[in-house]
């Protein structure tokens, strides 16, 4: 479960203040998928940066399963970040590393023992349906397969929350559906809490349980998919 409470972020540009987030609140239960939609400039990237601790909010809190994320000390940021797995528009894989080695990378960074990494990588390959591609390089994979690697890598360290930032914007419609169905299946299977930032209504309609519509740093509509979708 992730809870965002009255999040504000004010950027200072010289003497001018830009209010990027103006009291954003939302709550997403474990096992469900929440869509965040909004036009350019609405505050989506700022929200992502605050959730991943790349940026500190000016005020307000984010908690995951009751533990506050926003008040961790700088020295604990790296550890706290592991509670959120990130999926991006482009998987940003390392071209010189195989699928397995790309998935292993975040675990290597945190010093997981080699034997544990290998077992976990096998598990993740099976989870995203890439068992047959462990030794393939990114150049040998389709766009959808690369995104599967990205998802496996995001899940490697057992995060509670999966934060997907425009996860299908670079994919064709068929691959989009395939990746969304995978995210949906993993949400149920692993009991994840999922946030999807997107500008695509079809994404929201296919897999989100609930939605927030962001406008000028504020949530102007929120609720179950059926309710919100009927206003859009
Ligand atoms: P979105 O991702 O929905 O397009 P952003 O979070 O990027 O929206 O931006 C929200 C608002 O905050 C915009 O008005 C943008 O210009 C402003 N903003 C974002 N980042 C900065 C920054 N580093 N400095 C000043 N203003 C910023
Ligand atoms: P690099 O040469 O880029 O460091 P490696 O081939 O050494 O990449 O792989 C990095 C890590 O990825 C390995 O230590 C291992 O833990 C994991 N790994 C590589 N191939 C597999 C595989 N087929 N199954 C499971 N884990 C693998």
mmCIF file of C-alpha atoms and ligand atoms in Angstrom:
data_model
loop_
_atom_site.group_PDB
_atom_site.id
_atom_site.type_symbol
_atom_site.label_atom_id
_atom_site.label_comp_id
_atom_site.label_asym_id
_atom_site.label_seq_id
_atom_site.Cartn_x
_atom_site.Cartn_y
_atom_site.Cartn_z
ATOM 1 C CA UNK A 1 0.000 0.000 0.000
ATOM 2 C CA UNK A 2 1.305 3.436 -0.915
ATOM 3 C CA UNK A 3 -0.130 6.632 0.506
ATOM 4 C CA UNK A 4 0.677 10.116 -0.748
ATOM 5 C CA UNK A 5 -0.553 12.883 1.543
ATOM 6 C CA UNK A 6 -0.780 16.543 0.618
ATOM 7 C CA UNK A 7 2.417 16.526 -1.405
ATOM 8 C CA UNK A 8 3.684 19.945 -2.449
ATOM 9 C CA UNK A 9 6.716 20.802 -4.514
ATOM 10 C CA UNK A 10 7.694 24.366 -5.201
ATOM 11 C CA UNK A 11 10.608 25.121 -7.499
ATOM 12 C CA UNK A 12 12.328 28.461 -7.275
ATOM 13 C CA UNK A 13 13.439 30.067 -10.495
ATOM 14 C CA UNK A 14 15.236 33.252 -9.508
ATOM 15 C CA UNK A 15 12.567 35.252 -7.732
ATOM 16 C CA UNK A 16 9.690 33.289 -9.297
ATOM 17 C CA UNK A 17 8.076 30.256 -7.688
ATOM 18 C CA UNK A 18 6.697 27.374 -9.721
ATOM 19 C CA UNK A 19 4.224 25.200 -7.856
ATOM 20 C CA UNK A 20 4.708 21.838 -9.562
ATOM 21 C CA UNK A 21 2.678 19.837 -7.008
ATOM 22 C CA UNK A 22 -0.039 21.669 -5.115
ATOM 23 C CA UNK A 23 -1.297 19.286 -2.434
ATOM 24 C CA UNK A 24 -1.439 15.913 -4.154
ATOM 25 C CA UNK A 25 -2.948 13.011 -2.210
ATOM 26 C CA UNK A 26 -3.672 9.447 -3.256
ATOM 27 C CA UNK A 27 -3.818 6.028 -1.711
ATOM 28 C CA UNK A 28 -3.292 2.773 -3.568
ATOM 29 C CA UNK A 29 -3.995 -0.568 -1.882
ATOM 30 C CA UNK A 30 -1.708 -3.560 -2.253
ATOM 31 C CA UNK A 31 -2.621 -5.710 -5.239
ATOM 32 C CA UNK A 32 -4.085 -2.865 -7.242
ATOM 33 C CA UNK A 33 -3.042 -0.689 -10.165
ATOM 34 C CA UNK A 34 -3.469 3.071 -10.054
ATOM 35 C CA UNK A 35 -3.183 5.217 -13.158
ATOM 36 C CA UNK A 36 -1.954 8.801 -13.065
ATOM 37 C CA UNK A 37 -2.854 10.770 -16.149
ATOM 38 C CA UNK A 38 -2.339 14.387 -17.070
ATOM 39 C CA UNK A 39 -1.127 16.641 -19.837
ATOM 40 C CA UNK A 40 2.407 17.898 -20.168
ATOM 41 C CA UNK A 41 3.246 20.232 -17.285
ATOM 42 C CA UNK A 42 0.664 18.693 -14.946
ATOM 43 C CA UNK A 43 3.329 17.555 -12.479
ATOM 44 C CA UNK A 44 3.734 13.862 -13.356
ATOM 45 C CA UNK A 45 7.546 13.902 -13.546
ATOM 46 C CA UNK A 46 7.802 15.901 -10.350
ATOM 47 C CA UNK A 47 5.628 13.329 -8.596
ATOM 48 C CA UNK A 48 7.834 10.516 -9.928
ATOM 49 C CA UNK A 49 10.967 12.311 -8.719
ATOM 50 C CA UNK A 50 9.461 12.768 -5.250
ATOM 51 C CA UNK A 51 8.380 9.118 -5.078
ATOM 52 C CA UNK A 52 11.824 7.871 -6.081
ATOM 53 C CA UNK A 53 13.579 10.342 -3.761
ATOM 54 C CA UNK A 54 15.437 11.985 -6.623
ATOM 55 C CA UNK A 55 13.808 15.133 -5.327
ATOM 56 C CA UNK A 56 12.512 16.121 -1.892
ATOM 57 C CA UNK A 57 8.962 17.463 -1.684
ATOM 58 C CA UNK A 58 8.552 20.916 -0.116
ATOM 59 C CA UNK A 59 5.963 19.378 2.230
ATOM 60 C CA UNK A 60 3.686 16.366 2.527
ATOM 61 C CA UNK A 61 4.475 12.703 2.945
ATOM 62 C CA UNK A 62 4.736 9.411 1.077
ATOM 63 C CA UNK A 63 4.402 6.183 3.036
ATOM 64 C CA UNK A 64 4.723 2.587 1.905
ATOM 65 C CA UNK A 65 2.996 0.075 4.168
ATOM 66 C CA UNK A 66 2.862 2.693 6.894
ATOM 67 C CA UNK A 67 6.573 3.529 6.796
ATOM 68 C CA UNK A 68 7.417 7.035 5.718
ATOM 69 C CA UNK A 69 9.615 7.373 2.682
ATOM 70 C CA UNK A 70 9.841 11.146 2.571
ATOM 71 C CA UNK A 71 11.660 11.583 5.879
ATOM 72 C CA UNK A 72 14.585 9.191 5.301
ATOM 73 C CA UNK A 73 18.037 10.639 5.804
ATOM 74 C CA UNK A 74 20.224 11.220 2.751
ATOM 75 C CA UNK A 75 22.409 8.312 3.858
ATOM 76 C CA UNK A 76 19.396 5.978 3.738
ATOM 77 C CA UNK A 77 18.024 7.023 0.374
ATOM 78 C CA UNK A 78 19.631 4.193 -1.559
ATOM 79 C CA UNK A 79 18.138 1.630 0.790
ATOM 80 C CA UNK A 80 14.707 3.288 0.800
ATOM 81 C CA UNK A 81 14.685 3.440 -3.007
ATOM 82 C CA UNK A 82 14.751 -0.340 -3.161
ATOM 83 C CA UNK A 83 11.152 -0.379 -1.969
ATOM 84 C CA UNK A 84 10.096 1.050 -5.322
ATOM 85 C CA UNK A 85 10.900 -0.716 -8.596
ATOM 86 C CA UNK A 86 10.986 1.584 -11.635
ATOM 87 C CA UNK A 87 9.913 0.746 -15.172
ATOM 88 C CA UNK A 88 10.675 3.404 -17.793
ATOM 89 C CA UNK A 89 9.507 4.146 -21.318
ATOM 90 C CA UNK A 90 12.734 2.704 -22.672
ATOM 91 C CA UNK A 91 14.243 -0.236 -20.828
ATOM 92 C CA UNK A 92 17.727 1.381 -21.013
ATOM 93 C CA UNK A 93 19.477 -1.963 -21.017
ATOM 94 C CA UNK A 94 23.242 -2.302 -21.113
ATOM 95 C CA UNK A 95 24.000 -3.428 -24.667
ATOM 96 C CA UNK A 96 27.128 -5.352 -23.722
ATOM 97 C CA UNK A 97 25.307 -7.453 -21.138
ATOM 98 C CA UNK A 98 23.019 -10.419 -21.668
ATOM 99 C CA UNK A 99 19.401 -10.476 -20.495
ATOM 100 C CA UNK A 100 20.453 -12.383 -17.353
ATOM 101 C CA UNK A 101 23.308 -9.999 -16.621
ATOM 102 C CA UNK A 102 21.066 -6.958 -17.080
ATOM 103 C CA UNK A 103 18.574 -8.399 -14.598
ATOM 104 C CA UNK A 104 21.422 -9.286 -12.223
ATOM 105 C CA UNK A 105 22.838 -5.772 -12.266
ATOM 106 C CA UNK A 106 20.788 -4.106 -9.482
ATOM 107 C CA UNK A 107 21.478 -7.103 -7.251
ATOM 108 C CA UNK A 108 25.214 -6.868 -7.926
ATOM 109 C CA UNK A 109 25.112 -3.189 -6.985
ATOM 110 C CA UNK A 110 23.750 -4.007 -3.536
ATOM 111 C CA UNK A 111 26.235 -6.820 -2.978
ATOM 112 C CA UNK A 112 23.888 -9.805 -3.162
ATOM 113 C CA UNK A 113 25.923 -13.060 -3.088
ATOM 114 C CA UNK A 114 26.516 -14.535 -6.553
ATOM 115 C CA UNK A 115 24.640 -17.757 -5.858
ATOM 116 C CA UNK A 116 21.572 -15.856 -4.664
ATOM 117 C CA UNK A 117 21.723 -13.627 -7.724
ATOM 118 C CA UNK A 118 21.735 -16.606 -10.061
ATOM 119 C CA UNK A 119 18.710 -18.200 -8.380
ATOM 120 C CA UNK A 120 16.831 -14.913 -8.344
ATOM 121 C CA UNK A 121 17.641 -14.218 -12.007
ATOM 122 C CA UNK A 122 16.271 -17.643 -12.999
ATOM 123 C CA UNK A 123 13.106 -16.921 -11.051
ATOM 124 C CA UNK A 124 12.709 -13.508 -12.705
ATOM 125 C CA UNK A 125 13.342 -14.877 -16.200
ATOM 126 C CA UNK A 126 10.505 -17.359 -15.661
ATOM 127 C CA UNK A 127 8.259 -14.681 -14.191
ATOM 128 C CA UNK A 128 8.481 -12.482 -17.295
ATOM 129 C CA UNK A 129 8.570 -15.377 -19.765
ATOM 130 C CA UNK A 130 12.157 -14.968 -20.949
ATOM 131 C CA UNK A 131 13.684 -18.298 -19.875
ATOM 132 C CA UNK A 132 14.762 -18.918 -23.445
ATOM 133 C CA UNK A 133 16.502 -15.544 -23.733
ATOM 134 C CA UNK A 134 18.824 -15.538 -20.703
ATOM 135 C CA UNK A 135 21.917 -15.350 -22.875
ATOM 136 C CA UNK A 136 20.567 -13.053 -25.584
ATOM 137 C CA UNK A 137 21.895 -9.504 -25.908
ATOM 138 C CA UNK A 138 19.529 -6.510 -26.082
ATOM 139 C CA UNK A 139 20.166 -6.115 -29.830
ATOM 140 C CA UNK A 140 18.667 -9.589 -30.319
ATOM 141 C CA UNK A 141 15.440 -8.773 -28.455
ATOM 142 C CA UNK A 142 12.184 -7.201 -29.648
ATOM 143 C CA UNK A 143 10.872 -4.025 -28.028
ATOM 144 C CA UNK A 144 8.425 -6.028 -25.946
ATOM 145 C CA UNK A 145 11.115 -8.459 -24.810
ATOM 146 C CA UNK A 146 13.373 -5.563 -23.790
ATOM 147 C CA UNK A 147 10.552 -4.131 -21.718
ATOM 148 C CA UNK A 148 10.129 -7.568 -20.068
ATOM 149 C CA UNK A 149 13.800 -7.399 -19.097
ATOM 150 C CA UNK A 150 13.155 -3.913 -17.708
ATOM 151 C CA UNK A 151 10.281 -5.241 -15.617
ATOM 152 C CA UNK A 152 12.335 -8.187 -14.343
ATOM 153 C CA UNK A 153 15.165 -5.824 -13.388
ATOM 154 C CA UNK A 154 12.694 -3.537 -11.575
ATOM 155 C CA UNK A 155 11.427 -6.499 -9.544
ATOM 156 C CA UNK A 156 14.844 -7.983 -8.772
ATOM 157 C CA UNK A 157 15.176 -6.616 -5.234
ATOM 158 C CA UNK A 158 11.591 -7.502 -4.220
ATOM 159 C CA UNK A 159 10.128 -3.981 -4.155
ATOM 160 C CA UNK A 160 6.686 -3.418 -2.610
ATOM 161 C CA UNK A 161 5.762 -0.819 -5.206
ATOM 162 C CA UNK A 162 6.208 -0.863 -8.967
ATOM 163 C CA UNK A 163 6.297 2.613 -10.490
ATOM 164 C CA UNK A 164 5.841 2.541 -14.255
ATOM 165 C CA UNK A 165 6.580 5.800 -16.082
ATOM 166 C CA UNK A 166 5.036 5.675 -19.571
ATOM 167 C CA UNK A 167 5.871 1.949 -19.773
ATOM 168 C CA UNK A 168 4.260 1.370 -23.166
ATOM 169 C CA UNK A 169 4.623 4.724 -24.929
ATOM 170 C CA UNK A 170 7.354 3.364 -27.193
ATOM 171 C CA UNK A 171 5.530 0.129 -28.070
ATOM 172 C CA UNK A 172 3.076 -0.790 -30.825
ATOM 173 C CA UNK A 173 -0.551 -1.528 -29.802
ATOM 174 C CA UNK A 174 -0.212 -5.306 -29.710
ATOM 175 C CA UNK A 175 2.981 -5.236 -27.658
ATOM 176 C CA UNK A 176 1.416 -2.587 -25.408
ATOM 177 C CA UNK A 177 -1.432 -4.964 -24.552
ATOM 178 C CA UNK A 178 1.009 -7.811 -23.967
ATOM 179 C CA UNK A 179 3.120 -5.763 -21.550
ATOM 180 C CA UNK A 180 0.074 -4.380 -19.744
ATOM 181 C CA UNK A 181 -1.306 -7.888 -19.298
ATOM 182 C CA UNK A 182 2.044 -8.988 -17.881
ATOM 183 C CA UNK A 183 2.053 -6.088 -15.390
ATOM 184 C CA UNK A 184 -1.491 -6.981 -14.400
ATOM 185 C CA UNK A 185 -0.627 -10.653 -13.921
ATOM 186 C CA UNK A 186 2.467 -9.819 -11.857
ATOM 187 C CA UNK A 187 0.467 -7.412 -9.694
ATOM 188 C CA UNK A 188 -1.851 -10.230 -8.695
ATOM 189 C CA UNK A 189 0.777 -12.899 -8.412
ATOM 190 C CA UNK A 190 3.246 -10.900 -6.345
ATOM 191 C CA UNK A 191 0.760 -8.689 -4.497
ATOM 192 C CA UNK A 192 2.421 -5.547 -5.812
ATOM 193 C CA UNK A 193 1.164 -2.000 -5.485
ATOM 194 C CA UNK A 194 1.427 -0.435 -8.931
ATOM 195 C CA UNK A 195 1.439 3.180 -10.096
ATOM 196 C CA UNK A 196 1.326 3.825 -13.836
ATOM 197 C CA UNK A 197 2.047 7.289 -15.177
ATOM 198 C CA UNK A 198 0.687 7.602 -18.678
ATOM 199 C CA UNK A 199 -0.896 9.968 -21.161
ATOM 200 C CA UNK A 200 -2.644 7.082 -22.941
ATOM 201 C CA UNK A 201 -6.295 6.480 -22.037
ATOM 202 C CA UNK A 202 -6.193 2.968 -23.512
ATOM 203 C CA UNK A 203 -3.534 2.014 -20.945
ATOM 204 C CA UNK A 204 -5.673 3.262 -18.097
ATOM 205 C CA UNK A 205 -8.757 1.509 -19.427
ATOM 206 C CA UNK A 206 -7.019 -1.814 -19.916
ATOM 207 C CA UNK A 207 -5.432 -2.364 -16.532
ATOM 208 C CA UNK A 208 -6.051 0.336 -13.939
ATOM 209 C CA UNK A 209 -8.346 -0.258 -10.981
ATOM 210 C CA UNK A 210 -8.380 3.427 -10.074
ATOM 211 C CA UNK A 211 -7.213 6.685 -11.606
ATOM 212 C CA UNK A 212 -6.070 10.176 -10.654
ATOM 213 C CA UNK A 213 -6.250 12.972 -13.185
ATOM 214 C CA UNK A 214 -3.534 15.551 -12.541
ATOM 215 C CA UNK A 215 -3.881 19.155 -13.719
ATOM 216 C CA UNK A 216 -1.533 22.005 -12.804
ATOM 217 C CA UNK A 217 -0.191 20.118 -9.807
ATOM 218 C CA UNK A 218 -3.573 19.137 -8.418
ATOM 219 C CA UNK A 219 -5.647 15.970 -8.543
ATOM 220 C CA UNK A 220 -8.826 17.197 -10.241
ATOM 221 C CA UNK A 221 -10.538 13.816 -10.569
ATOM 222 C CA UNK A 222 -9.926 10.532 -8.810
ATOM 223 C CA UNK A 223 -11.692 7.310 -8.119
ATOM 224 C CA UNK A 224 -12.443 3.864 -9.503
ATOM 225 C CA UNK A 225 -11.739 3.468 -13.229
ATOM 226 C CA UNK A 226 -15.400 3.272 -14.285
ATOM 227 C CA UNK A 227 -16.249 6.492 -12.465
ATOM 228 C CA UNK A 228 -13.341 8.562 -13.743
ATOM 229 C CA UNK A 229 -13.328 7.126 -17.263
ATOM 230 C CA UNK A 230 -16.903 8.276 -17.784
ATOM 231 C CA UNK A 231 -15.765 11.923 -17.276
ATOM 232 C CA UNK A 232 -12.835 11.759 -19.707
HETATM 233 P P1 LIG B 1 4.775 16.682 -16.413
HETATM 234 O O1 LIG B 1 5.738 15.588 -16.121
HETATM 235 O O2 LIG B 1 3.345 16.322 -16.095
HETATM 236 O O3 LIG B 1 4.916 17.209 -17.806
HETATM 237 P P2 LIG B 1 6.445 18.271 -14.644
HETATM 238 O O4 LIG B 1 6.446 17.632 -13.324
HETATM 239 O O5 LIG B 1 7.630 18.085 -15.515
HETATM 240 O O6 LIG B 1 5.092 17.917 -15.422
HETATM 241 O O7 LIG B 1 6.281 19.848 -14.449
HETATM 242 C C1 LIG B 1 5.293 20.463 -13.606
HETATM 243 C C2 LIG B 1 5.574 21.961 -13.533
HETATM 244 O O8 LIG B 1 6.757 22.196 -12.788
HETATM 245 C C3 LIG B 1 5.767 22.619 -14.886
HETATM 246 O O9 LIG B 1 5.230 23.906 -14.817
HETATM 247 C C4 LIG B 1 7.282 22.689 -15.010
HETATM 248 O O10 LIG B 1 7.667 23.750 -15.833
HETATM 249 C C5 LIG B 1 7.718 22.892 -13.575
HETATM 250 N N1 LIG B 1 9.049 22.315 -13.275
HETATM 251 C C6 LIG B 1 9.395 21.012 -13.337
HETATM 252 N N2 LIG B 1 10.674 20.837 -12.975
HETATM 253 C C7 LIG B 1 11.161 22.076 -12.680
HETATM 254 C C8 LIG B 1 12.422 22.584 -12.232
HETATM 255 N N3 LIG B 1 13.465 21.764 -12.001
HETATM 256 N N4 LIG B 1 12.556 23.916 -12.043
HETATM 257 C C9 LIG B 1 11.509 24.740 -12.254
HETATM 258 N N5 LIG B 1 10.300 24.334 -12.666
HETATM 259 C C10 LIG B 1 10.121 23.033 -12.877
HETATM 260 P P1 LIG B 2 29.100 -9.274 -17.239
HETATM 261 O O1 LIG B 2 30.148 -9.934 -18.056
HETATM 262 O O2 LIG B 2 28.404 -8.152 -17.971
HETATM 263 O O3 LIG B 2 29.492 -8.931 -15.824
HETATM 264 P P2 LIG B 2 28.054 -11.858 -16.582
HETATM 265 O O4 LIG B 2 27.860 -12.784 -17.725
HETATM 266 O O5 LIG B 2 29.241 -12.017 -15.702
HETATM 267 O O6 LIG B 2 27.936 -10.356 -17.095
HETATM 268 O O7 LIG B 2 26.763 -11.960 -15.684
HETATM 269 C C1 LIG B 2 26.554 -11.138 -14.569
HETATM 270 C C2 LIG B 2 25.738 -11.922 -13.563
HETATM 271 O O8 LIG B 2 24.477 -12.254 -14.145
HETATM 272 C C3 LIG B 2 26.359 -13.244 -13.172
HETATM 273 O O9 LIG B 2 27.232 -13.131 -12.073
HETATM 274 C C4 LIG B 2 25.161 -14.071 -12.778
HETATM 275 O O10 LIG B 2 24.831 -13.829 -11.421
HETATM 276 C C5 LIG B 2 24.056 -13.521 -13.647
HETATM 277 N N1 LIG B 2 23.804 -14.434 -14.764
HETATM 278 C C6 LIG B 2 24.407 -14.457 -15.980
HETATM 279 N N2 LIG B 2 23.902 -15.403 -16.772
HETATM 280 C C7 LIG B 2 22.947 -16.017 -16.038
HETATM 281 C C8 LIG B 2 22.022 -17.076 -16.302
HETATM 282 N N3 LIG B 2 21.971 -17.719 -17.468
HETATM 283 N N4 LIG B 2 21.172 -17.435 -15.316
HETATM 284 C C9 LIG B 2 21.178 -16.774 -14.128
HETATM 285 N N5 LIG B 2 22.011 -15.778 -13.821
HETATM 286 C C10 LIG B 2 22.882 -15.390 -14.757
#
